[in-house]
Coordinates of C-alpha atoms in Angstrom, one line a residue:
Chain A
X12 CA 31.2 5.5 -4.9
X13 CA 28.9 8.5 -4.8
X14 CA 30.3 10.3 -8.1
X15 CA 29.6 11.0 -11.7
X16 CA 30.6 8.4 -14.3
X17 CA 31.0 8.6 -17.9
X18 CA 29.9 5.3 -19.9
X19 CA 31.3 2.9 -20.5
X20 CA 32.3 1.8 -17.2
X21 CA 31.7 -0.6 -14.0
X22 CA 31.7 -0.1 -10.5
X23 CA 31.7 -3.2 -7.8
X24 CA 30.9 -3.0 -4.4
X25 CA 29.3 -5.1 -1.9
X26 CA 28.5 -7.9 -4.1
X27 CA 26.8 -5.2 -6.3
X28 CA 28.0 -4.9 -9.7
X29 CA 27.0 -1.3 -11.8
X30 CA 27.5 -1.6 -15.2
X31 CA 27.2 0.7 -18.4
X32 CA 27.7 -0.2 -21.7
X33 CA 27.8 1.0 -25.1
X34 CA 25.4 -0.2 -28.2
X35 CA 26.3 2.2 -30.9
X36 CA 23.8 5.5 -30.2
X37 CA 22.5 3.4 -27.2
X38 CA 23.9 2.6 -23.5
X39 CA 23.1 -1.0 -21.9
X40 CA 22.6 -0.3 -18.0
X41 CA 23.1 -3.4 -15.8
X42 CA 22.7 -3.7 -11.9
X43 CA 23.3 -7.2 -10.5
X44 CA 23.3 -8.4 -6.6
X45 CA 22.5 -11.2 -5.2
X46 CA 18.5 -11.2 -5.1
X47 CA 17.8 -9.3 -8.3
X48 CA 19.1 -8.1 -11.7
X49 CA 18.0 -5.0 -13.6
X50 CA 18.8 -4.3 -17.0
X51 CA 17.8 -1.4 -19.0
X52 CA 18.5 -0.3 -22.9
X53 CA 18.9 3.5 -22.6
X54 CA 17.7 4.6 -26.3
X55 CA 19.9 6.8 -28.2
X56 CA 21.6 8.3 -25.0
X57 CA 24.8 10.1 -24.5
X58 CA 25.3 11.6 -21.2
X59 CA 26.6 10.7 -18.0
X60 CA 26.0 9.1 -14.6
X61 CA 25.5 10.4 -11.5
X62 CA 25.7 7.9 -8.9
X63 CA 24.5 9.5 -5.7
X64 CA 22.0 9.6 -2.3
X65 CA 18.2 9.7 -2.2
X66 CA 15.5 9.4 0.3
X67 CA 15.7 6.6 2.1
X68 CA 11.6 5.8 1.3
X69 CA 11.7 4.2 -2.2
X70 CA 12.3 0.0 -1.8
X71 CA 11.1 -2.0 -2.0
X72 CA 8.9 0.7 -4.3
X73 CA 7.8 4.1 -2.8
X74 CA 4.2 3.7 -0.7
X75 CA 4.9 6.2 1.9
X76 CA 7.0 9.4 2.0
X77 CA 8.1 8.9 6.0
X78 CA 11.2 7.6 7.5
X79 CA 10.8 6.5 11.3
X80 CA 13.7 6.6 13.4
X81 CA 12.9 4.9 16.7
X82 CA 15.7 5.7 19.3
X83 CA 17.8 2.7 21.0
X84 CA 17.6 4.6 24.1
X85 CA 14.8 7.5 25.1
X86 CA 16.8 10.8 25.1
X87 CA 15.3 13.4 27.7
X88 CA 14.8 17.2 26.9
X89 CA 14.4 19.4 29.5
X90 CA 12.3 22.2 29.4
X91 CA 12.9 25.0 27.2
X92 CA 16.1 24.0 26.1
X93 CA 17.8 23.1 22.6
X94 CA 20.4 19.7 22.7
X95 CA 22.1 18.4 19.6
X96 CA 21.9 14.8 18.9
X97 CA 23.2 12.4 16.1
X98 CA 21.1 9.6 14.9
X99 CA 21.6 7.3 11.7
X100 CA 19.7 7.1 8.9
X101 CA 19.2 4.2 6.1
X102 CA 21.1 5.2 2.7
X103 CA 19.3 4.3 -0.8
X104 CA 21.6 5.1 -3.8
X105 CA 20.1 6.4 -6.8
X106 CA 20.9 6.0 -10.3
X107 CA 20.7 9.0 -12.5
X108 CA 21.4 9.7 -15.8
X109 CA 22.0 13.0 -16.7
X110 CA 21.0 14.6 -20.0
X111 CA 22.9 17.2 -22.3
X112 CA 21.3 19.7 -21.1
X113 CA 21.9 18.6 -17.3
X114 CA 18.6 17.3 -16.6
X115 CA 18.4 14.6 -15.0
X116 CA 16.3 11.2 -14.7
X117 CA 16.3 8.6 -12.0
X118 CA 16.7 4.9 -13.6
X119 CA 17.3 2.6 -10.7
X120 CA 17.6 2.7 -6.9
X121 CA 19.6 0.2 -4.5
X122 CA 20.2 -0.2 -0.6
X123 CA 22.5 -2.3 1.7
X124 CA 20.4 -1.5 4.4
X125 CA 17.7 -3.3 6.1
X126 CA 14.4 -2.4 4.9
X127 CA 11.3 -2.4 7.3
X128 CA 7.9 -0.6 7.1
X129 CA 5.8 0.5 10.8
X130 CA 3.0 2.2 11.5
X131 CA 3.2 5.6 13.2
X132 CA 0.0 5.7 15.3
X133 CA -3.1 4.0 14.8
X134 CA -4.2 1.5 11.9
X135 CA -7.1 3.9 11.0
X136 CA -5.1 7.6 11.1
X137 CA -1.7 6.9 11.3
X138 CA 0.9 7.1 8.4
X139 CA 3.2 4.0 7.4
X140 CA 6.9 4.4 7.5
X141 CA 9.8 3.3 6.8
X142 CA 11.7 2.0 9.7
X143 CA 15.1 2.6 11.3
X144 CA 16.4 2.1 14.9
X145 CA 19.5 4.1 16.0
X146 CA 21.3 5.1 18.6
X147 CA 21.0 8.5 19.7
X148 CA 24.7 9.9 19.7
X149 CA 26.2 12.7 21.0
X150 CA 28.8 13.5 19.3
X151 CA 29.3 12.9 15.4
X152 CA 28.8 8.6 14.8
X153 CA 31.4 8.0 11.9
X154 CA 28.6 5.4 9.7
X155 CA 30.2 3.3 7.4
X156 CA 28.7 5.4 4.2
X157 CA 27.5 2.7 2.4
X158 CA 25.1 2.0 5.0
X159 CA 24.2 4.5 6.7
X160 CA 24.2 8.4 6.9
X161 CA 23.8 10.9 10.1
X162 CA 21.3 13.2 11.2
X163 CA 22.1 16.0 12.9
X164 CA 19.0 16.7 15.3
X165 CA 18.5 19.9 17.4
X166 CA 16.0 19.0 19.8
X167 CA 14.3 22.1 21.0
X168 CA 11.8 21.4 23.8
X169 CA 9.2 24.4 23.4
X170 CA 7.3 23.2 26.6
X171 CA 7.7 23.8 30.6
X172 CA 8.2 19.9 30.8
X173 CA 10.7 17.3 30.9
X174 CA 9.9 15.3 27.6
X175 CA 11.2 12.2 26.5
X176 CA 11.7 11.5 23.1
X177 CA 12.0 7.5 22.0
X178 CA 11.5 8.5 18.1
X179 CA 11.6 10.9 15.2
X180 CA 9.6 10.9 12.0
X181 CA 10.2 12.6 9.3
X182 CA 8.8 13.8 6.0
X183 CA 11.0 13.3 2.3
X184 CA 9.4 16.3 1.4
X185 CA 12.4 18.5 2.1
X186 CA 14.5 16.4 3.3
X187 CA 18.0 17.7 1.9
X188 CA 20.9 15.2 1.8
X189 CA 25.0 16.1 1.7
X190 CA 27.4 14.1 0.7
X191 CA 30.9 13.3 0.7
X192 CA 34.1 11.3 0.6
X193 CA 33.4 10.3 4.3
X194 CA 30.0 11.3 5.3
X195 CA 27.0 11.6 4.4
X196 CA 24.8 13.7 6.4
X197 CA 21.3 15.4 6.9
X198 CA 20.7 18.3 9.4
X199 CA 17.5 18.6 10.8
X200 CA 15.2 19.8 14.0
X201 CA 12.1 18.5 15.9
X202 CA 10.5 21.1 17.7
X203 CA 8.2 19.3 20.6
X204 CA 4.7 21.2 21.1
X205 CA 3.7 19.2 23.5
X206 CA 3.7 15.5 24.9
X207 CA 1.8 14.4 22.0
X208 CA 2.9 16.8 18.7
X209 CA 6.2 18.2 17.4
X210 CA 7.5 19.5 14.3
X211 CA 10.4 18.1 12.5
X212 CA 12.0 19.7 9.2
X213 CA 15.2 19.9 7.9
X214 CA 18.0 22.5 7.4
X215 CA 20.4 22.9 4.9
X216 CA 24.3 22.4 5.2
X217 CA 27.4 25.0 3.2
X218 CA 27.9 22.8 0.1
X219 CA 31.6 23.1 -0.9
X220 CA 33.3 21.0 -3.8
X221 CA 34.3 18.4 -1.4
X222 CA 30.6 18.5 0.2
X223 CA 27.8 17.9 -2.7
X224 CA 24.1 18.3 -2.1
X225 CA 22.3 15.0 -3.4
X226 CA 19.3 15.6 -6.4
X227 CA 16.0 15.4 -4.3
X228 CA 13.6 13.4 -5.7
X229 CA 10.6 14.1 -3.3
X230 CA 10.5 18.4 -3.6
X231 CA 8.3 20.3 -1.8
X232 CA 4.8 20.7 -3.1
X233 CA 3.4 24.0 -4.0
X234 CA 0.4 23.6 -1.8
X235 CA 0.3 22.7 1.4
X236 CA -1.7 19.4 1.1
X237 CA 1.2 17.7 2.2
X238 CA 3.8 19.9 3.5
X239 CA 7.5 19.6 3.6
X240 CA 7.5 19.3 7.4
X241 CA 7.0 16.3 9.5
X242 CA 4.2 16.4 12.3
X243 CA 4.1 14.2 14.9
X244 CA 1.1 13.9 16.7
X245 CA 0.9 10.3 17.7
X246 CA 3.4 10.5 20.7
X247 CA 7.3 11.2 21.0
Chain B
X17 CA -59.3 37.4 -33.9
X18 CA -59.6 39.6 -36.7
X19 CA -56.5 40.4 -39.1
X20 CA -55.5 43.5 -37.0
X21 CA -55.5 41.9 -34.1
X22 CA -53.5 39.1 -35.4
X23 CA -51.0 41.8 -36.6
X24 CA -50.8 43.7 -33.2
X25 CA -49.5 40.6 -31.4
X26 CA -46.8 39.5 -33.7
X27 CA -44.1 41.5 -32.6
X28 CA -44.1 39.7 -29.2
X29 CA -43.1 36.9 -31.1
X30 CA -39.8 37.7 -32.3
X31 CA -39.2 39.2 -28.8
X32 CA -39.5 36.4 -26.7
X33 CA -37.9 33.8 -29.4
X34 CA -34.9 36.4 -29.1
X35 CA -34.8 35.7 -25.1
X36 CA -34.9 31.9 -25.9
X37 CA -32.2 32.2 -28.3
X38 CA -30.2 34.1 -25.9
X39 CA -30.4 32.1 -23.4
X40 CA -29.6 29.2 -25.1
X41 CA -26.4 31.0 -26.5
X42 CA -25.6 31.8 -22.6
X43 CA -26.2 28.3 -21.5
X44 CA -24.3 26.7 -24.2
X45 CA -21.0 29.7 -23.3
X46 CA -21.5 28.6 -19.7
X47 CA -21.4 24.7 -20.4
X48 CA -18.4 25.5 -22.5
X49 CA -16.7 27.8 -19.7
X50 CA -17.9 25.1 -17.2
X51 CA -16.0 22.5 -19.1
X52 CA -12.6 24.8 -19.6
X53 CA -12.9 25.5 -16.0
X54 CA -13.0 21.6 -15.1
X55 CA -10.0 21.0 -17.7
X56 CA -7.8 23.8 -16.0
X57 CA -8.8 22.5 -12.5
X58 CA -7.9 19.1 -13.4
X59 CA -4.7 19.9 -15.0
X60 CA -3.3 22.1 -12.4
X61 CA -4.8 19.9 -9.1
X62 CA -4.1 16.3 -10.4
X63 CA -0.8 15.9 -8.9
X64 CA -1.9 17.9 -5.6
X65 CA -5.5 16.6 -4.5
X66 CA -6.5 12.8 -4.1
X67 CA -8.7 11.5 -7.2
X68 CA -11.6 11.0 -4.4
X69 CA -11.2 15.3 -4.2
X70 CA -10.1 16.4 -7.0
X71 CA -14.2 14.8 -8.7
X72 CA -15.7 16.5 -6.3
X73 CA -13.8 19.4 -6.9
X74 CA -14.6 19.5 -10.3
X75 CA -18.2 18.7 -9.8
X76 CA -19.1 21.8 -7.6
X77 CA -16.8 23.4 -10.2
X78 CA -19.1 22.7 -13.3
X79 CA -22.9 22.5 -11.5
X80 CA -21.8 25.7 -9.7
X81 CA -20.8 28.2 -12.4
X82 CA -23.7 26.7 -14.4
X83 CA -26.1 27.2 -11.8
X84 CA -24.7 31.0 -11.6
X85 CA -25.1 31.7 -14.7
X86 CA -28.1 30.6 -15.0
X87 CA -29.4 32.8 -11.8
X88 CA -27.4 35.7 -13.1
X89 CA -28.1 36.1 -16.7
X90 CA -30.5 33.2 -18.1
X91 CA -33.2 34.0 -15.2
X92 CA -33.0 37.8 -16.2
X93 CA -32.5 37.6 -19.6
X94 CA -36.0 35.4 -20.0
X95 CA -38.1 37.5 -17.2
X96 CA -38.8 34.8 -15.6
X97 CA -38.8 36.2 -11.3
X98 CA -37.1 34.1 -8.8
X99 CA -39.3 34.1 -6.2
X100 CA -41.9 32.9 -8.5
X101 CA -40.0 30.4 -9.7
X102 CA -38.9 29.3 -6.3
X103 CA -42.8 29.0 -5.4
X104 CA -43.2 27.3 -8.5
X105 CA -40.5 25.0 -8.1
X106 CA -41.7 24.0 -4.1
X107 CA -44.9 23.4 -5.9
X108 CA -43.4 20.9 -8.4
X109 CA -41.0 19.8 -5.7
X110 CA -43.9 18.0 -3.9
X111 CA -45.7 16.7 -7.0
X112 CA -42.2 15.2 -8.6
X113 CA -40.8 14.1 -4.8
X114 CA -44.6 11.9 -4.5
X115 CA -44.2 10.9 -8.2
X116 CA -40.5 9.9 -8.1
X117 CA -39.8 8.4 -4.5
X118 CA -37.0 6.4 -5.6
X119 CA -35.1 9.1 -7.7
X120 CA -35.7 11.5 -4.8
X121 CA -34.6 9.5 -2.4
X122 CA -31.0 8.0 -4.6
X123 CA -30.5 12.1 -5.1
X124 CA -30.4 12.4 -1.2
X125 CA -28.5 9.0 0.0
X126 CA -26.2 10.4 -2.8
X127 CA -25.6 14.1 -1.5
X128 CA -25.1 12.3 1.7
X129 CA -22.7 9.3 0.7
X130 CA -21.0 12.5 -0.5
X131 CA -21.4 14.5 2.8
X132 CA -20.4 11.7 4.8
X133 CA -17.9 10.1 2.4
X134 CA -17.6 6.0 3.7
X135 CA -16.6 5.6 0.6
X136 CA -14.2 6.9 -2.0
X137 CA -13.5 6.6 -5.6
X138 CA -10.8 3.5 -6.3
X139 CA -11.7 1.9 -2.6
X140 CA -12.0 -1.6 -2.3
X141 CA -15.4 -1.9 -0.9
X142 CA -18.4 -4.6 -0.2
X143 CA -21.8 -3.5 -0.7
X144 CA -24.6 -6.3 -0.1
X145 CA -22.4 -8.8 -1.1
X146 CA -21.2 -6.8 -4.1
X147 CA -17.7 -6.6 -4.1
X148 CA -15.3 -4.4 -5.9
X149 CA -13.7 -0.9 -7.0
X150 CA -15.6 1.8 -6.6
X151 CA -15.4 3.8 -10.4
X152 CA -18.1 6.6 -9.3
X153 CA -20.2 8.2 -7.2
X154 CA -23.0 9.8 -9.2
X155 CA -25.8 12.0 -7.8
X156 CA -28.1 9.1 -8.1
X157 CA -25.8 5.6 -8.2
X158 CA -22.3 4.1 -7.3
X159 CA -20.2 2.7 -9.6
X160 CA -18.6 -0.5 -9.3
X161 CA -16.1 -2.3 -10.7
X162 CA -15.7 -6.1 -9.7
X163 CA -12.8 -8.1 -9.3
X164 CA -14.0 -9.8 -12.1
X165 CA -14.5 -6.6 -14.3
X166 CA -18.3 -6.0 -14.5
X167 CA -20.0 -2.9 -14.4
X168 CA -22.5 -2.7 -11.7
X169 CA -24.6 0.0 -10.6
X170 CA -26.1 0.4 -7.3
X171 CA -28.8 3.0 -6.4
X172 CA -27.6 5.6 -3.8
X173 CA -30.1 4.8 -1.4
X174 CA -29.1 1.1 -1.6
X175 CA -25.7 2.1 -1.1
X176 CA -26.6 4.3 1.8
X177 CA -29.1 1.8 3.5
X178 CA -26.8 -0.8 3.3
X179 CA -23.8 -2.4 5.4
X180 CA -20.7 -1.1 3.7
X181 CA -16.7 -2.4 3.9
X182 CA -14.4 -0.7 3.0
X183 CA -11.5 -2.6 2.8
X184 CA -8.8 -0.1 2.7
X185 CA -10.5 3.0 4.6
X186 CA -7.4 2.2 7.1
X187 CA -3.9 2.6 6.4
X188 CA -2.6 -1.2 7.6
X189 CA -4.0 -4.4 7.4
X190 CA -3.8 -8.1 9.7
X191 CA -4.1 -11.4 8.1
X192 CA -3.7 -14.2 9.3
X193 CA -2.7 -18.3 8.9
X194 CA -2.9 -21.5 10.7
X195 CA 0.2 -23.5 10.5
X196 CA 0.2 -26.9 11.7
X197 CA 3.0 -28.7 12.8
X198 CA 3.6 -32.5 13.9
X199 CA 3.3 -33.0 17.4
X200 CA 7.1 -34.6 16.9
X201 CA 8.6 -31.2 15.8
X202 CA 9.7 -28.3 17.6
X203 CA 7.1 -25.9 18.1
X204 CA 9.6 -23.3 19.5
X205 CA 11.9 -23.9 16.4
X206 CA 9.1 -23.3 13.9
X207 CA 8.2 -20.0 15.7
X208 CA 11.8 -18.7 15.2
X209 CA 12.0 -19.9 11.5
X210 CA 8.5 -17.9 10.8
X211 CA 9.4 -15.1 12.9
X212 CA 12.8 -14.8 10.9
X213 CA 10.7 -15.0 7.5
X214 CA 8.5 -12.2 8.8
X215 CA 11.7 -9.6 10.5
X216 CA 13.0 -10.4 6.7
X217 CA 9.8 -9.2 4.7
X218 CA 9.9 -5.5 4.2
X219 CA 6.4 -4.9 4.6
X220 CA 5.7 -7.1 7.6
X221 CA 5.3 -3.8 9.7
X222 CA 7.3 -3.4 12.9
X223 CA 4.7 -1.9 14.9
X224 CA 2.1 -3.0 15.2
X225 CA 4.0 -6.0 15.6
X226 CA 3.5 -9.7 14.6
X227 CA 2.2 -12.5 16.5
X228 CA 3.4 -16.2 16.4
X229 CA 2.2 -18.3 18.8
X230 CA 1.4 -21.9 19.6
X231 CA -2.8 -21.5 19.6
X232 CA -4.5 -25.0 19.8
X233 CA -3.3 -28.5 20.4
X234 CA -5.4 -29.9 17.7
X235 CA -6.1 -33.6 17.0
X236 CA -3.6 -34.0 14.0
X237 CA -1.3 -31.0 14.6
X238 CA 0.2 -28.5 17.0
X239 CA -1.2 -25.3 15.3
X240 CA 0.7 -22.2 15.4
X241 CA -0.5 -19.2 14.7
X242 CA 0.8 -16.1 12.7
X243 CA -0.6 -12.6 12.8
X244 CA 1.0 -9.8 10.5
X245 CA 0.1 -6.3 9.8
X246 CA 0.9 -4.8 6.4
X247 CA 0.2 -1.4 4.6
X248 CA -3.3 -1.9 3.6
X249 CA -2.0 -1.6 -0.2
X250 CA 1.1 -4.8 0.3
X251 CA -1.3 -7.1 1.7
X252 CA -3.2 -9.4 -0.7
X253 CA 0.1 -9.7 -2.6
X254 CA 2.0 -11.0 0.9
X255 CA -0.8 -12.8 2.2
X256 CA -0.9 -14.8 -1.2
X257 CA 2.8 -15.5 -1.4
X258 CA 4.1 -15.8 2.5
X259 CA 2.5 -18.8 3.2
X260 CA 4.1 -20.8 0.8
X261 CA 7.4 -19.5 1.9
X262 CA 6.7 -20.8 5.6
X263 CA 6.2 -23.4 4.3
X264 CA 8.5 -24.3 2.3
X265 CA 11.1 -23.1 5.2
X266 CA 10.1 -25.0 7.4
X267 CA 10.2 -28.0 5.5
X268 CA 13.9 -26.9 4.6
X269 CA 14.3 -26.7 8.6
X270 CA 12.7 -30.5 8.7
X271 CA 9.7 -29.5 10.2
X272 CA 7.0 -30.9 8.5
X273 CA 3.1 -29.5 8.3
X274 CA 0.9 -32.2 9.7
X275 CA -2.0 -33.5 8.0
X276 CA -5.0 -35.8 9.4
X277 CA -4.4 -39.8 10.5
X278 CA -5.2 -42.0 12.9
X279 CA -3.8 -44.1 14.8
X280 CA -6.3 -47.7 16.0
X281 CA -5.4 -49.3 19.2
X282 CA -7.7 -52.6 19.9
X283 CA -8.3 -54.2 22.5
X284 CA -7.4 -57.5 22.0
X285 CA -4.0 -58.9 20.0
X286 CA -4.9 -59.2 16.2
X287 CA -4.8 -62.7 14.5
X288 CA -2.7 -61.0 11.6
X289 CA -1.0 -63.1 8.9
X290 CA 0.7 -62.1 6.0
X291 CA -1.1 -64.0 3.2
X292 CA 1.8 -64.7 1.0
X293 CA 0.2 -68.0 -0.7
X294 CA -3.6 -68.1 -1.4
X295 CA -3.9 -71.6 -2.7
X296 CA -2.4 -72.9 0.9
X297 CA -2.6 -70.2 3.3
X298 CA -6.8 -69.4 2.7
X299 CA -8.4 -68.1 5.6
X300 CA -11.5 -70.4 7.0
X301 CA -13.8 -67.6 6.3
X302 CA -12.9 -66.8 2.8
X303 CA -12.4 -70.8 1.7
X304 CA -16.3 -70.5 3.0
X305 CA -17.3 -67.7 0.8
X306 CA -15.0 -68.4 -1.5
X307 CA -15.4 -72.5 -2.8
X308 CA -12.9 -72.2 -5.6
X309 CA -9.7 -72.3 -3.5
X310 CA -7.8 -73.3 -6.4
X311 CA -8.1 -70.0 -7.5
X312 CA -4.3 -68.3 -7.8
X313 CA -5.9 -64.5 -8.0
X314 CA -7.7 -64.6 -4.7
X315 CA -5.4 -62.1 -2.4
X316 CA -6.9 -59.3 -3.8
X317 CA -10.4 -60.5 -3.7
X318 CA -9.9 -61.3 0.2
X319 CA -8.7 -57.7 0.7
X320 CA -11.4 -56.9 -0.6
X321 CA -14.2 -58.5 2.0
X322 CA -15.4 -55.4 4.3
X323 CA -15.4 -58.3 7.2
X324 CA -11.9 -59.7 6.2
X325 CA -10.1 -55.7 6.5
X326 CA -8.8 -56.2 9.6
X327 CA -7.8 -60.1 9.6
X328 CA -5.9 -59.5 6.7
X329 CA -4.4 -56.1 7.4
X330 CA -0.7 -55.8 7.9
X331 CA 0.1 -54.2 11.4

């Protein structure tokens, strides 16, 4: 599914139907499911799709840049150590079509996934998120794709405590998304402070032809008003 | 004066208008630096800073180099001293600050309400009862928009003295409705359908979570209810639209939202009869009241009698 596509053409699955069309100079784009239908008139376009991964903050339209992952089961760190774990994350497909001269512009977004907002923290200083609950694995989760990706977390417990972690937020600025014909994966690490703060970020993978990186839409900011890390200070 | 005189003090003249003209030339290059300063500040710190910021940003930006420039070169330039002009200006200070009270007083609620910042530009706000956007805050008034779309504007020191809401200083809002149910229906089944409406609304938030519970047994209804937090931007729209959907769902789900009635037990057994024939079935009473039996209209008329409702009532 996640690919590049030259118009005309249509892709089914899931009771979604993609379609792209051809009106002389123009392309007709069509997205049908069950609750809604988009249809767009692309104006005097020639170039191709690219049907891949994004951020799993946009829908029902983008208000917050956070994804909340809130763990089935606590996992317990001890102190001063580093443990691997894999959660799963929402997948949101984006639409892009891609220009002549490979630039590229975002023209719709879709999900099978649940979608649910929560507030991290406190109704005056906390940050909404997006919401996900997952088991934390420990080994690699084989998600159905279409769904769901993974996260590959290292857990590094900076502190002299025992410290147990029930969730994980993180911020789309950075957040780097891989994809291929099986998985579709995110590696990233949440380095606790202390009871109340940790860091999370994310890492990068080895692209190979068989392994793509997904187009960010959310890329880091030059300033740091809001930073391409996630900080969480409202409790583990 | 005679002519010589005259003569000797004419090249001051040209002097000093030379000073004025120059520092009108270096007030007019600073207004127009202040201005490319504010455009180039705007440009590259509008996708990075929050509107409420970025104005004051730009404010300090072009009252500041103005102000330097005028210390700098304009105060120089015109020999006028500093600390004279600092004595001179206390002096005015207190003769303008007895004279203008009321602007005085807006210019310092304003460097306050900017100091202390309860309010932003674009908040949703309530000021005394006046309600809206806020466009501006000026030096001496606040801007507001209402949800009609007037322009109104409030003195700082109003705005300062004044209770203020700000309706979306936090990041998540609860509202809240009263459902009733009949006292025939399940209220445990209607608490399940509305909790399902709510786990399927994407901006219902999680956490803080929602409430739905039975709250009063009222004297029409059993009345549930429903608490939900939402992202303080999400939650006029859901609060307008969810009801209906509850209700509507619950119908669906045959649970029906009571409404007021009554239900009269008397004492004694009613004489009730069905008039079905007023020219032979005529109630004492009304063939009393009414001597023109013969009529073939009279049902309604009988109904009609404040003292007959209850003979004449069906059960």
């Amino acid at each position: 599914m996640y690919d590049k596509y030259t118009p005309p053409f249509t892709l089914n699955f899931e009771g979604h139907e993609i379609s792209v069309e051809k009106d002389r100079e123009n392309l007709i784009y069509r997205r049908t499911c069950s609750y809604e239908t988009v249809e767009k008139i692309l104006l005097n376009t020639q170039g191709d799709f690219l049907i891949n991964p994004i951020e799993p903050v946009n829908l029902p339209k983008p208000i917050t840049s956070f994804l909340l992952i809130d763990f089935e089961h606590p996992v317990v760190v001890g102190p001063g150590t580093k443990q691997k774990i894999y959660l799963t994350f929402p997948v949101e497909t984006g639409i892009f079509i891609i220009g002549r001269n490979g630039d590229h512009e975002l023209i719709d977004v879709l999900t099978l996934s649940n979608i649910k907002y929560t507030l991290y923290g406190a109704p005056n200083n906390g940050v909404v998120c997006r919401y996900w609950k997952s088991k934390a694995f420990t080994s690699y989760p084989h998600p159905d794709t279409r769904y769901e990706g993974d996260i590959e977390l290292d857990i590094i417990n900076d502190t002299t405590y025992w410290m147990e972690v029930t969730k994980a937020v993180f911020n789309a600025y950075g957040m780097k998304i891989y994809y291929g014909k099986e998985q579709l994966s995110m590696r990233a690490f949440m380095r606790i402070i202390n009871r109340n703060l940790a860091e999370t970020g994310f890492m990068t993978y080895t692209t190979t032809a068989e392994f793509k990186r997904s187009i960010e839409l959310y890329t880091s900011r030059k300033i740091i008003l809001n930073g391409n890390r996630g900080i969480m200070e409202h409790g583990l | 004066m005679n002519v010589t005189e005259t003569i000797s003090s004419l090249p001051e003249t040209p002097e000093t208008v030379l000073k004025i003209v120059g520092a009108i030339l270096v007030l007019i290059i600073a207004i127009a630096m202040g201005k490319a300063l504010t455009i180039y500040l705007q440009r590259s710190l509008k996708d990075k800073v929050d509107k409420g910021h970025l104005d004051i940003i730009l404010k300090v930006g072009y009252y500041g180099l103005i102000t330097l420039v005028i210390v700098v070169f304009i105060l120089p330039l015109t020999g006028i001293e500093s600390s004279g002009l600092l004595v001179t200006g206390g002096v005015l200070g207190i003769v303008i600050g007895f004279a203008s009270q009321s602007i005085v007083g807006n210019l310092i609620s304003g460097f306050f309400l900017i100091v202390e910042r309860p309010i932003k530009i674009g908040d949703q706000i309530n000021i005394a009862n006046n309600i809206g956007f806020v466009e501006d805050i000026n030096i001496f008034s606040t801007i507001i928009r209402t949800y009609d779309g007037l322009y109104m504007r409030i003195p700082n020191q109003t705005v300062f003295t004044a209770n203020i809401t700000n309706y979306v200083a936090n990041v998540t809002r609860r509202f809240e409705y009263v459902v009733g149910i009949r006292y025939s229906d399940d209220a445990e089944e209607a608490i399940k359908i509305i909790r399902e409406i709510i786990d399927n609304e994407p901006f219902a938030l999680k956490n803080p979570s929602p409430g739905v519970f039975v709250d009063t047994l009222g004297d029409n209804a059993v009345n549930i209810i429903v608490r939900i937090w939402a992202p303080i931007t999400e939650w006029f729209e859901m609060k307008t639209r969810l009801l209906w959907v509850i209700k509507k769902t619950l119908e669906k789900n045959g649970i029906e939202i009571a409404f007021p009635q009554r239900t009269v037990w008397f004492a004694g057994e009613l004489q009730t009869r069905k008039v079905t024939d007023t020219q032979t079935e005529l109630l004492p009473e009304a063939r009393n009241m009414y001597p023109l039996a013969e009529r073939t209209d009279l049902t309604e008329e009988i109904h009609g009698l404040p003292e007959m409702q209850e003979g004449t009532k069906e059960g």
